[in-house]
PDB file of C-alpha atoms and ligand atoms in Angstrom:
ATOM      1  CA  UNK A   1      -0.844  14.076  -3.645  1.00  0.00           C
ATOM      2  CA  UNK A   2      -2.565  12.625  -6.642  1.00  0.00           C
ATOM      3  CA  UNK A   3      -2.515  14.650  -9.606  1.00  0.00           C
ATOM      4  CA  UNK A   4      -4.343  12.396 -12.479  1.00  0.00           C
ATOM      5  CA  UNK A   5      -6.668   9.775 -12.312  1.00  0.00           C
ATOM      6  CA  UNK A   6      -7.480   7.395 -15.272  1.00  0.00           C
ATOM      7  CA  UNK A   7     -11.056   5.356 -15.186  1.00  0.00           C
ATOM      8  CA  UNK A   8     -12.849   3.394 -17.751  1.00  0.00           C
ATOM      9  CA  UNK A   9     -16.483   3.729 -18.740  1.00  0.00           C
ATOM     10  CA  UNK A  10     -18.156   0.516 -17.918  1.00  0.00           C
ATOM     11  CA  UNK A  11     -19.766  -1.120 -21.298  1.00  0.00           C
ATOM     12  CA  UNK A  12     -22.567  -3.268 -21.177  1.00  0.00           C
ATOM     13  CA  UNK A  13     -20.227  -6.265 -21.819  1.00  0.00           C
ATOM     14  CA  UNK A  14     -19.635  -6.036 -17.993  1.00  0.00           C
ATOM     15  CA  UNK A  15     -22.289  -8.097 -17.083  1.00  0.00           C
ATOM     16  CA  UNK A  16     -20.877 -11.117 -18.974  1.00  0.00           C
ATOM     17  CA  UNK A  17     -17.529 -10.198 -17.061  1.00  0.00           C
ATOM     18  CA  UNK A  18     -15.161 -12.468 -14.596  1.00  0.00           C
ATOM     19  CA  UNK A  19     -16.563 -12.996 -10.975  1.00  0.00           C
ATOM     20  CA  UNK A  20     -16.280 -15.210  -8.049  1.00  0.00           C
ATOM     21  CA  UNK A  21     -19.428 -13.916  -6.510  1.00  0.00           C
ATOM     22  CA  UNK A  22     -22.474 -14.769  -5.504  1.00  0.00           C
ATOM     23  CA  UNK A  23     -24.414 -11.555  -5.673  1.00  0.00           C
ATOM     24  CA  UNK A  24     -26.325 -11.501  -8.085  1.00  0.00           C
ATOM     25  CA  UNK A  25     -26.330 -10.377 -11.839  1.00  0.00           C
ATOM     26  CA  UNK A  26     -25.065  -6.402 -12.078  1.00  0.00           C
ATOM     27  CA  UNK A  27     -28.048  -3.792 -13.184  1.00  0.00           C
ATOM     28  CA  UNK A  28     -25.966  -1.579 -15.928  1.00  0.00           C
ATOM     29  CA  UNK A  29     -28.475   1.736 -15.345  1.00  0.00           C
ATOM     30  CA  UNK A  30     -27.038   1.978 -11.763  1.00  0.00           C
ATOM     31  CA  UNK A  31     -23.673   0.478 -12.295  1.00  0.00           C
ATOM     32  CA  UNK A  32     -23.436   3.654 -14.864  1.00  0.00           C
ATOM     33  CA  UNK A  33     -24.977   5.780 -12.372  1.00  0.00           C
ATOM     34  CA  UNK A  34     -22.358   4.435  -9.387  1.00  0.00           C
ATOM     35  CA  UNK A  35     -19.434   4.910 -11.872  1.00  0.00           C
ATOM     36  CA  UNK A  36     -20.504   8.500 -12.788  1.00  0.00           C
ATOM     37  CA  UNK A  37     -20.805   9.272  -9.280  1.00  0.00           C
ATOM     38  CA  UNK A  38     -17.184   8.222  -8.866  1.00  0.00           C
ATOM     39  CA  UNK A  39     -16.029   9.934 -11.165  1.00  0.00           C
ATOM     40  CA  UNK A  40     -17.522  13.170  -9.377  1.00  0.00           C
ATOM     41  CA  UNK A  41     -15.763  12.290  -6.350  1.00  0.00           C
ATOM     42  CA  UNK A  42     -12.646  12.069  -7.848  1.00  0.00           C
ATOM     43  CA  UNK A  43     -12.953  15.653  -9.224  1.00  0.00           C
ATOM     44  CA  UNK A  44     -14.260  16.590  -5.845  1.00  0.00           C
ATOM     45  CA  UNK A  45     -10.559  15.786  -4.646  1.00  0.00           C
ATOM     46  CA  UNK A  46      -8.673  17.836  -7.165  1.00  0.00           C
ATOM     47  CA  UNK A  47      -7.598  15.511  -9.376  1.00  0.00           C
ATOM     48  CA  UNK A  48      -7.662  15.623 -13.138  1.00  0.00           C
ATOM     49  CA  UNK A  49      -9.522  12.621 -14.342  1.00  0.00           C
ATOM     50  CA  UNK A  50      -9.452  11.367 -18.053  1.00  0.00           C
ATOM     51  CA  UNK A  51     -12.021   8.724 -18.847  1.00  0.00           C
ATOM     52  CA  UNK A  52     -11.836   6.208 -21.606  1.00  0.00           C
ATOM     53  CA  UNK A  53     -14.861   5.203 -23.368  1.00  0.00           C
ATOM     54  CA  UNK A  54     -16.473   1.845 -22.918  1.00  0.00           C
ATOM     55  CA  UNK A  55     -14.871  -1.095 -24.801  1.00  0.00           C
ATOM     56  CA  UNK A  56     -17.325  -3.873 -25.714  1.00  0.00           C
ATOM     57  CA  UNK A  57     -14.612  -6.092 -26.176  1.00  0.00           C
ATOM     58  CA  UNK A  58     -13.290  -6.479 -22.024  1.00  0.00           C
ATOM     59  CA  UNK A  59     -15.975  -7.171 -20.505  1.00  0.00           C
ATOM     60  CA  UNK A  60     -13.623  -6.266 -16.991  1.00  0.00           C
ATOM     61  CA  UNK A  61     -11.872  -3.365 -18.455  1.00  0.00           C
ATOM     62  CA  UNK A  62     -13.796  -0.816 -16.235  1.00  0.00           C
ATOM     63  CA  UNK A  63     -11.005  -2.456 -13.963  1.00  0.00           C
ATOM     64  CA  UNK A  64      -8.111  -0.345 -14.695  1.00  0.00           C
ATOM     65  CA  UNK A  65      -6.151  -0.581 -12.139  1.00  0.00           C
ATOM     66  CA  UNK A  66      -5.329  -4.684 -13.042  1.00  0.00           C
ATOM     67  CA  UNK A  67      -3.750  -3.234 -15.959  1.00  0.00           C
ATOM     68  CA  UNK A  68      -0.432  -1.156 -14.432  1.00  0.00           C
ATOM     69  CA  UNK A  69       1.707  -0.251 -11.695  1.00  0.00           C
ATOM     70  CA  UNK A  70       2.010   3.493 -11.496  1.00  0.00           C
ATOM     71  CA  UNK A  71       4.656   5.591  -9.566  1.00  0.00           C
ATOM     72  CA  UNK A  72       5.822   8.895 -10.142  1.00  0.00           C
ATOM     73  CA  UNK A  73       8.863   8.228 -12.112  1.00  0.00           C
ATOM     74  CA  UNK A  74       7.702   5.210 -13.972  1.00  0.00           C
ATOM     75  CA  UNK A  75       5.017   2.908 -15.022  1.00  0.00           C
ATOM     76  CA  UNK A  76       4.839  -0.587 -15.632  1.00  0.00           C
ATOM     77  CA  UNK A  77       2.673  -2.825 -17.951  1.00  0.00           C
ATOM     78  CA  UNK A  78       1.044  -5.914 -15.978  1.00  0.00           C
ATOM     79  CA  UNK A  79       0.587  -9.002 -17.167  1.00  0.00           C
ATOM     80  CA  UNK A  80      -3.121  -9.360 -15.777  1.00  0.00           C
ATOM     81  CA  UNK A  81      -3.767 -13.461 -14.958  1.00  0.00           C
ATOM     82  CA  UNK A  82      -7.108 -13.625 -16.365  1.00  0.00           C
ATOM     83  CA  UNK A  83      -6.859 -14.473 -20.129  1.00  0.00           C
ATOM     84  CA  UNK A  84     -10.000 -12.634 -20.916  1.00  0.00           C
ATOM     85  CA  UNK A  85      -8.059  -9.702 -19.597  1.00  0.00           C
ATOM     86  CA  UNK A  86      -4.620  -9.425 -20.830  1.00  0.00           C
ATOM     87  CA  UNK A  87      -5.378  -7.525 -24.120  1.00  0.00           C
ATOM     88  CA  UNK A  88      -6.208  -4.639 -21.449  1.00  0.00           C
ATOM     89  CA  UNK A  89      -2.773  -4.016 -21.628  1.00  0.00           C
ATOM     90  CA  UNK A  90      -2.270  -2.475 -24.428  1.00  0.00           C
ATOM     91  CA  UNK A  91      -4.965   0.377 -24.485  1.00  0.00           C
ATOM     92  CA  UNK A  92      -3.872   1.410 -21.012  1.00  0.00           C
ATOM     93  CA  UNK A  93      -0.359   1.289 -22.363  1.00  0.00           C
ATOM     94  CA  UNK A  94      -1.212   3.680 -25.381  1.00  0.00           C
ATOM     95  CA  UNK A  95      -2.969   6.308 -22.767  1.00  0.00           C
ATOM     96  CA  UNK A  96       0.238   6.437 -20.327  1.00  0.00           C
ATOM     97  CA  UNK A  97       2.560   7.334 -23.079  1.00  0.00           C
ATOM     98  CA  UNK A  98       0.903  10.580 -22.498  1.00  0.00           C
ATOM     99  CA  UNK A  99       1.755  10.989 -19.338  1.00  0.00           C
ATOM    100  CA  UNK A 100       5.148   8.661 -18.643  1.00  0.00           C
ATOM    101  CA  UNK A 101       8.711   8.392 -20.282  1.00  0.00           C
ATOM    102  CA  UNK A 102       9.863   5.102 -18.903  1.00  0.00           C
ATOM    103  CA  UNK A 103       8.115   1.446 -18.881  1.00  0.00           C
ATOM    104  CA  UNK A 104       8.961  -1.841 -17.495  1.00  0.00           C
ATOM    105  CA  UNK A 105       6.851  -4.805 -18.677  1.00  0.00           C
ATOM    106  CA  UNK A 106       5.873  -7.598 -16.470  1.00  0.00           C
ATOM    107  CA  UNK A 107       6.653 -10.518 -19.155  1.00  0.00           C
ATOM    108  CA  UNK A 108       5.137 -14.157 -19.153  1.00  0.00           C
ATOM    109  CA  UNK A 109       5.666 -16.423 -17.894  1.00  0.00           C
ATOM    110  CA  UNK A 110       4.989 -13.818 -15.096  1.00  0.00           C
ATOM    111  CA  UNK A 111       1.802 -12.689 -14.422  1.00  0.00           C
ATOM    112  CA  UNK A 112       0.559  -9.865 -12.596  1.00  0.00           C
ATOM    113  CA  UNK A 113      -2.634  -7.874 -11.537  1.00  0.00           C
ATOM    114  CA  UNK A 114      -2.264  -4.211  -9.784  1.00  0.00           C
ATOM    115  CA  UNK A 115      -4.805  -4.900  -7.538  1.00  0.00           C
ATOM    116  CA  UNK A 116      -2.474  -7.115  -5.841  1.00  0.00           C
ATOM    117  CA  UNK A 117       0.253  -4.390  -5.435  1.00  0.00           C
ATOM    118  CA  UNK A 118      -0.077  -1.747  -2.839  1.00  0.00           C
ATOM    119  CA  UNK A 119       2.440   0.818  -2.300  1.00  0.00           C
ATOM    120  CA  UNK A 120       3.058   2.617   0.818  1.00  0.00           C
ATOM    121  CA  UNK A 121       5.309   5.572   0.746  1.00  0.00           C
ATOM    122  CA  UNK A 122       8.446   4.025  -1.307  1.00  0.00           C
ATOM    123  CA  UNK A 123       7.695   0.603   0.187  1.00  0.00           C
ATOM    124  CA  UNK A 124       5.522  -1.941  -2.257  1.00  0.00           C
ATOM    125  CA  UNK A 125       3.858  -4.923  -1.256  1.00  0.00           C
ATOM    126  CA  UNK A 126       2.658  -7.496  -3.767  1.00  0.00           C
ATOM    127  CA  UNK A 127       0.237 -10.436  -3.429  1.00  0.00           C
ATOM    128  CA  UNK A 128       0.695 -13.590  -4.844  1.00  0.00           C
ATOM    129  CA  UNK A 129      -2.600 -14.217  -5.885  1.00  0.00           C
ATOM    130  CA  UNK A 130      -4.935 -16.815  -8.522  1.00  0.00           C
ATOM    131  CA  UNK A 131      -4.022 -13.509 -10.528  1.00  0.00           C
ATOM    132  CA  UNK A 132      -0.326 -12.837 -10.020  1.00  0.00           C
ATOM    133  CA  UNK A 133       1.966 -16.184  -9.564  1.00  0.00           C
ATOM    134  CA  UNK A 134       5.595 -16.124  -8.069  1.00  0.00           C
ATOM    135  CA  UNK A 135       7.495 -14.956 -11.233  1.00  0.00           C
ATOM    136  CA  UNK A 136       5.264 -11.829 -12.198  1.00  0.00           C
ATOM    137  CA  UNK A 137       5.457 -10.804  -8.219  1.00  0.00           C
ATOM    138  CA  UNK A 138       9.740 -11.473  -9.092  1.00  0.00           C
ATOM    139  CA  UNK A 139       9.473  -9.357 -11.884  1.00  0.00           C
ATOM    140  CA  UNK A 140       7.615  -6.434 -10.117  1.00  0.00           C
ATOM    141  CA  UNK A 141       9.660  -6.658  -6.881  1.00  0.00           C
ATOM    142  CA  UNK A 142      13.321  -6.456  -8.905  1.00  0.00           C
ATOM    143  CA  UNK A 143      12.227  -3.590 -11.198  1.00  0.00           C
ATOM    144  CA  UNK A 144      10.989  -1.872  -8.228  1.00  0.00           C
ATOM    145  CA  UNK A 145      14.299  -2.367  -6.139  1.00  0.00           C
ATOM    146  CA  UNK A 146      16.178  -1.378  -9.125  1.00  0.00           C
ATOM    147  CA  UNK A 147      14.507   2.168  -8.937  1.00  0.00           C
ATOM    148  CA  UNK A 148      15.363   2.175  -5.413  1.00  0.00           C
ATOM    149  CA  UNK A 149      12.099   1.062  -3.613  1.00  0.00           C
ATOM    150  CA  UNK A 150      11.780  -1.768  -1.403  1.00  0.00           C
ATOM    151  CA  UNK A 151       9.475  -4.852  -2.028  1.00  0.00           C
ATOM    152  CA  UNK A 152       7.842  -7.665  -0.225  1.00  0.00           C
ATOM    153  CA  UNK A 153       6.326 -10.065  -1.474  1.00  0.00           C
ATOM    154  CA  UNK A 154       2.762 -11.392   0.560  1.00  0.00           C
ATOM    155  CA  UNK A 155       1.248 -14.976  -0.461  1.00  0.00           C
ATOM    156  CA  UNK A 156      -2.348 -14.320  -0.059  1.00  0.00           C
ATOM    157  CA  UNK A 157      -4.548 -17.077   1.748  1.00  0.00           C
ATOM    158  CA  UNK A 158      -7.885 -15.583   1.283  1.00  0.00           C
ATOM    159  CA  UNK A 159      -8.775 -12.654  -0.448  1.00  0.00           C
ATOM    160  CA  UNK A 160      -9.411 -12.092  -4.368  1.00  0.00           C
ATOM    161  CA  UNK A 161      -6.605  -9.690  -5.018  1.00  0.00           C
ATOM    162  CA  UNK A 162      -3.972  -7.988  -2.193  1.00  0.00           C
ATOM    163  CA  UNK A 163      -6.004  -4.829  -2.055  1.00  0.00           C
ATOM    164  CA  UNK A 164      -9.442  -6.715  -1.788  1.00  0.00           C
ATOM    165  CA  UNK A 165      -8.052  -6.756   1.844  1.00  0.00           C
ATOM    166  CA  UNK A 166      -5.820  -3.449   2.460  1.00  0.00           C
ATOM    167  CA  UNK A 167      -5.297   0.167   1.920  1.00  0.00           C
ATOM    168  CA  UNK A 168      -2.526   2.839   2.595  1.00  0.00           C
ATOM    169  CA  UNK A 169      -3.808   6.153   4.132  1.00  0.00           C
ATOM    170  CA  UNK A 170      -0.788   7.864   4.199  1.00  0.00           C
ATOM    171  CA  UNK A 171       1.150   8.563   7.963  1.00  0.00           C
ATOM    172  CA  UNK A 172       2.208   5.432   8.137  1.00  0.00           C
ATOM    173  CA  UNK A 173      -1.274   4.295   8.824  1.00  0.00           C
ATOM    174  CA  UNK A 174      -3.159   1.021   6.972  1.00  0.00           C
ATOM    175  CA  UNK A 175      -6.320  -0.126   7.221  1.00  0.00           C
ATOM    176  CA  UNK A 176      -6.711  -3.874   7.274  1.00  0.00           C
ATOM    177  CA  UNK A 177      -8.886  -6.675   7.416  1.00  0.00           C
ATOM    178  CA  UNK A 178      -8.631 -10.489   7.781  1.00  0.00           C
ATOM    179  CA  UNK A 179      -5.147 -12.071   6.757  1.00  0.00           C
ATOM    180  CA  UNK A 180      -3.651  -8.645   7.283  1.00  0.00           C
ATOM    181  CA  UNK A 181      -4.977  -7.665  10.810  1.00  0.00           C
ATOM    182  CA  UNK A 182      -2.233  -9.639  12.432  1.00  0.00           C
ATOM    183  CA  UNK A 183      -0.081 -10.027   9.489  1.00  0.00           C
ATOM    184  CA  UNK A 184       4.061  -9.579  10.271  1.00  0.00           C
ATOM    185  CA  UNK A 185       4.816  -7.543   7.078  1.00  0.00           C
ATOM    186  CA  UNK A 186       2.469  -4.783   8.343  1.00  0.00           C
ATOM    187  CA  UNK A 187       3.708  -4.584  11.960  1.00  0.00           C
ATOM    188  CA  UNK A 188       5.221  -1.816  11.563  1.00  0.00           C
ATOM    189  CA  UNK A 189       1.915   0.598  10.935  1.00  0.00           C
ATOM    190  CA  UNK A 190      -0.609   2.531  12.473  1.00  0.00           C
ATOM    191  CA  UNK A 191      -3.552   0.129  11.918  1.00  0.00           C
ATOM    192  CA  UNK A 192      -7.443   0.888  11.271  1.00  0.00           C
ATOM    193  CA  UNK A 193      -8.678  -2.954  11.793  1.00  0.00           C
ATOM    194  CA  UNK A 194     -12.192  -3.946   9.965  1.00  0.00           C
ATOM    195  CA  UNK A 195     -14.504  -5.720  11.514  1.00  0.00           C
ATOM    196  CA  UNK A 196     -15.192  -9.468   9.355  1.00  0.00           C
ATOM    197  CA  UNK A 197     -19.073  -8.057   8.747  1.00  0.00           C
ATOM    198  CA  UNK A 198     -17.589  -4.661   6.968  1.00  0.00           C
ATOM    199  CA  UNK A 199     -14.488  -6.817   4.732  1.00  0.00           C
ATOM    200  CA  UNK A 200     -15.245  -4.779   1.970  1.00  0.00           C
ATOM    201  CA  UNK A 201     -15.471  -1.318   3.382  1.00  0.00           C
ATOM    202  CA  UNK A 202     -11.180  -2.082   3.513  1.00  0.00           C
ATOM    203  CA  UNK A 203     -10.704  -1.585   0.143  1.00  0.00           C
ATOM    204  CA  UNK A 204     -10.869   2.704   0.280  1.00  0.00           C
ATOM    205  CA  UNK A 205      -8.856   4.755  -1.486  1.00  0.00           C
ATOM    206  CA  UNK A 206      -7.410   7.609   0.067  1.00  0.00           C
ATOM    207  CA  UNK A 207      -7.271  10.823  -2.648  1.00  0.00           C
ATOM    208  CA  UNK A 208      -5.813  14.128  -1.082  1.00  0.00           C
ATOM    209  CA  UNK A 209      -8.029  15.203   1.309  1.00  0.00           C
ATOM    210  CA  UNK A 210     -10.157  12.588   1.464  1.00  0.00           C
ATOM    211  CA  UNK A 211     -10.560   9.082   2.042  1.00  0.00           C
ATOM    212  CA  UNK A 212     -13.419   7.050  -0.315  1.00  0.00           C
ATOM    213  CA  UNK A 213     -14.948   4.574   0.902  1.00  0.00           C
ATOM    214  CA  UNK A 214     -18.041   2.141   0.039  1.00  0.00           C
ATOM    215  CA  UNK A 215     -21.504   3.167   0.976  1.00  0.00           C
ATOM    216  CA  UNK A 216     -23.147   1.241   4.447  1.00  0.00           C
ATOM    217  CA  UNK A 217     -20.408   0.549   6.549  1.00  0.00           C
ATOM    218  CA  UNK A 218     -21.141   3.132   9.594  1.00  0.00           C
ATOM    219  CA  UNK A 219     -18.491   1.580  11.788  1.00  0.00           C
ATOM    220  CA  UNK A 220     -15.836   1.794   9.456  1.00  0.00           C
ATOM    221  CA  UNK A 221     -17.095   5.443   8.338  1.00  0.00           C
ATOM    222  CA  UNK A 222     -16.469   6.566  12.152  1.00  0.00           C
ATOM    223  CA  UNK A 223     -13.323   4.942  12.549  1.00  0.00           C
ATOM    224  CA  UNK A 224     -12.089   6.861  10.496  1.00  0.00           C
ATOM    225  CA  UNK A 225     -13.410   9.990  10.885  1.00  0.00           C
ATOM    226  CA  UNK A 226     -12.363   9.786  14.482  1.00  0.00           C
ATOM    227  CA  UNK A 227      -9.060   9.243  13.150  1.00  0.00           C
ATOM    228  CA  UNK A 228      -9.195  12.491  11.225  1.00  0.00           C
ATOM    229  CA  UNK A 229     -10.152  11.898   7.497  1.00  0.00           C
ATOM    230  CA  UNK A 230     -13.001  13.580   5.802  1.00  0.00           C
ATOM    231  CA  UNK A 231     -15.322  10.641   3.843  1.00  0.00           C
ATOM    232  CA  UNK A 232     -16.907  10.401   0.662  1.00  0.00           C
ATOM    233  CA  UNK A 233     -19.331   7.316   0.528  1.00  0.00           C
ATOM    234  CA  UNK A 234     -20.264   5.639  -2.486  1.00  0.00           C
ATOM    235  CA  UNK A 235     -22.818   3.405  -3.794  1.00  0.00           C
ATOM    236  CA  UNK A 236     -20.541   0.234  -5.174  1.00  0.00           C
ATOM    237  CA  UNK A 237     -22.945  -2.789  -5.232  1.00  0.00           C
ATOM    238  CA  UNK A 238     -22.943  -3.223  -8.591  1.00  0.00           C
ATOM    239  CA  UNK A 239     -19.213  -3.435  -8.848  1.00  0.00           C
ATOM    240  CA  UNK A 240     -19.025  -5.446  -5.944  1.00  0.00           C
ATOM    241  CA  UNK A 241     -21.415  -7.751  -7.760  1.00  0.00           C
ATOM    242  CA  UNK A 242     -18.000  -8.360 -10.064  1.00  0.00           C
ATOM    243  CA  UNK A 243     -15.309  -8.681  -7.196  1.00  0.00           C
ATOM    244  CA  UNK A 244     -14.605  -5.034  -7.752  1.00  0.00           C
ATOM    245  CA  UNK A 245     -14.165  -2.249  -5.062  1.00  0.00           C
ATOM    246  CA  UNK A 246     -12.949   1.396  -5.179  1.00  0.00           C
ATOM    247  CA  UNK A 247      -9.057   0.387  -6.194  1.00  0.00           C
ATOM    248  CA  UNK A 248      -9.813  -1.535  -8.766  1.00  0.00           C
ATOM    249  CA  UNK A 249     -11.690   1.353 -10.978  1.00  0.00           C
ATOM    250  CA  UNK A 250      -8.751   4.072 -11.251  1.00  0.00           C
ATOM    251  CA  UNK A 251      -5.156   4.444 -12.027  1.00  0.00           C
ATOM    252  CA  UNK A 252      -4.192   7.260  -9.714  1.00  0.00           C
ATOM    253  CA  UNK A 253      -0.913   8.901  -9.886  1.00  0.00           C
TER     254      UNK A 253
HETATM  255  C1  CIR B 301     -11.914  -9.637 -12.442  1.00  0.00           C
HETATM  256  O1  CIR B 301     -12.270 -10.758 -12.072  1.00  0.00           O
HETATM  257  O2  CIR B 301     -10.815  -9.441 -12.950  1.00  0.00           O
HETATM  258  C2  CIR B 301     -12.870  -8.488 -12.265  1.00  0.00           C
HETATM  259  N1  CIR B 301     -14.210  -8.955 -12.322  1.00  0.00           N
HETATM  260  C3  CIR B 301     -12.626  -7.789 -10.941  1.00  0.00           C
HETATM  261  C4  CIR B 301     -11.285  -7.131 -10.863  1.00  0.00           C
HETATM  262  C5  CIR B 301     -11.118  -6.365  -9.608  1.00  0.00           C
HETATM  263  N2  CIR B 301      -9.896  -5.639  -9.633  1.00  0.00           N
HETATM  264  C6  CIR B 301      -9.194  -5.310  -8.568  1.00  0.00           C
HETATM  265  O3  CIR B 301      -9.496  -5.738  -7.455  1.00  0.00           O
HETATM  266  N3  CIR B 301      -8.107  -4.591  -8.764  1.00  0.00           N
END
């Protein structure tokens, strides 16, 4: 269970922001609109949620998740790989002391995104990505095993970040797409596979009772209601327009 969810207001800096897309520009009246409806949906599954205000400065920062690795004991600091985006850091640093005792710090030469860590039950997996390189995914995996979780470390072929291509549900099931469908490391699991045409629709976020997931993808939608989860749907194409999906816009813990 999730009890607190942190999320940034998007400013309207994010449309000079990183991307790798070729979508279009983002509209910021909607992308408001999408992130306010989030938001909602996140209170709709019981969470608290505490929302930053914009900051002109990071044009990505809407992106929190890039910015730490949260478990219930302990958080850590990224390094995020994008220089535009490291000083991040240290306003999502300032609001966890409010809610965590202990830190780790992924240091440089190590860098690290959360987007490419994904944690299922007390098992982590962590993408090497353009984002995180060898040493940061190091870093993560031996402060992890030190706290008595296990770690494995994925090179990513494809996809943006490690969650661009993967969620947890919960009961040992994953959803997966591409590299992952028939990947070794998640043999092991109960698998909901996405079709190529619906990539995105794998990056969901499951939050107590419910499972989010992008707006449009019908097939994905009844997979997994016919596996049992209630759906919320939301609007995302203006952060998709910025390589960003449901992840990347919350800290959940
Ligand atoms: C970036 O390039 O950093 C942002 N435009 C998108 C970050 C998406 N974050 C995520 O997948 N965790």
């Amino acid at each position: 269970m999730f009890e607190n969810i942190i999320v940034k207001t998007p400013g309207k800096s994010y449309l000079n922001g990183l991307t790798t897309s070729n979508l279009g520009k983002p509209v910021f009246e909607p992308l408001l609109e999408q992130h306010k409806l989030y938001v909602e949906a996140l209170e709709k599954c019981g969470v608290t949620v505490t929302q930053l205000p914009a900051s002109e400065e990071f044009p990505d920062s809407t992106f929190v998740e890039d910015a730490a690795v949260l478990t219930s004991d302990f958080a850590v600091i990224t390094n995020p790989g994008a220089e535009s985006r490291n000083g991040e850091i240290k306003e999502i640093e300032s609001v966890l002391k409010g809610f965590y005792d202990k830190f780790y710090y992924i240091k440089s030469p190590g860098t690290l995104d959360g987007g490419d860590v994904l944690q299922a039950e007390n098992h982590f997996y962590i993408g090497i990505s353009e984002r995180t390189n060898p040493e940061g995914a190091r870093q993560l995996k031996e402060i992890l095993e030190q706290e008595g979780n296990e770690a494995t470390i994925i090179p990513l072929k494809e996809f943006f970040h490690l969650k661009t291509g993967i969620a947890y549900l919960g009961d040992n099931r994953m959803v997966v797409a591409g590299e992952f469908i028939n990947h070794p490391a998640f043999e092991s699991y109960e698998k909901i596979i996405i079709d190529q045409e619906d990539e995105y629709s794998a990056n969901c976020i499951r939050v107590n009772d419910y499972v989010i997931i992008p707006k449009g993808y019908e097939k994905t939608k009844r997979k997994f209601n016919e596996a049992g989860y209630k759906t919320i749907e939301l609007e995302m194409s203006e952060v998709q327009k910025h390589d960003g999906g449901l992840s990347c816009l919350s800290l959940r813990f």
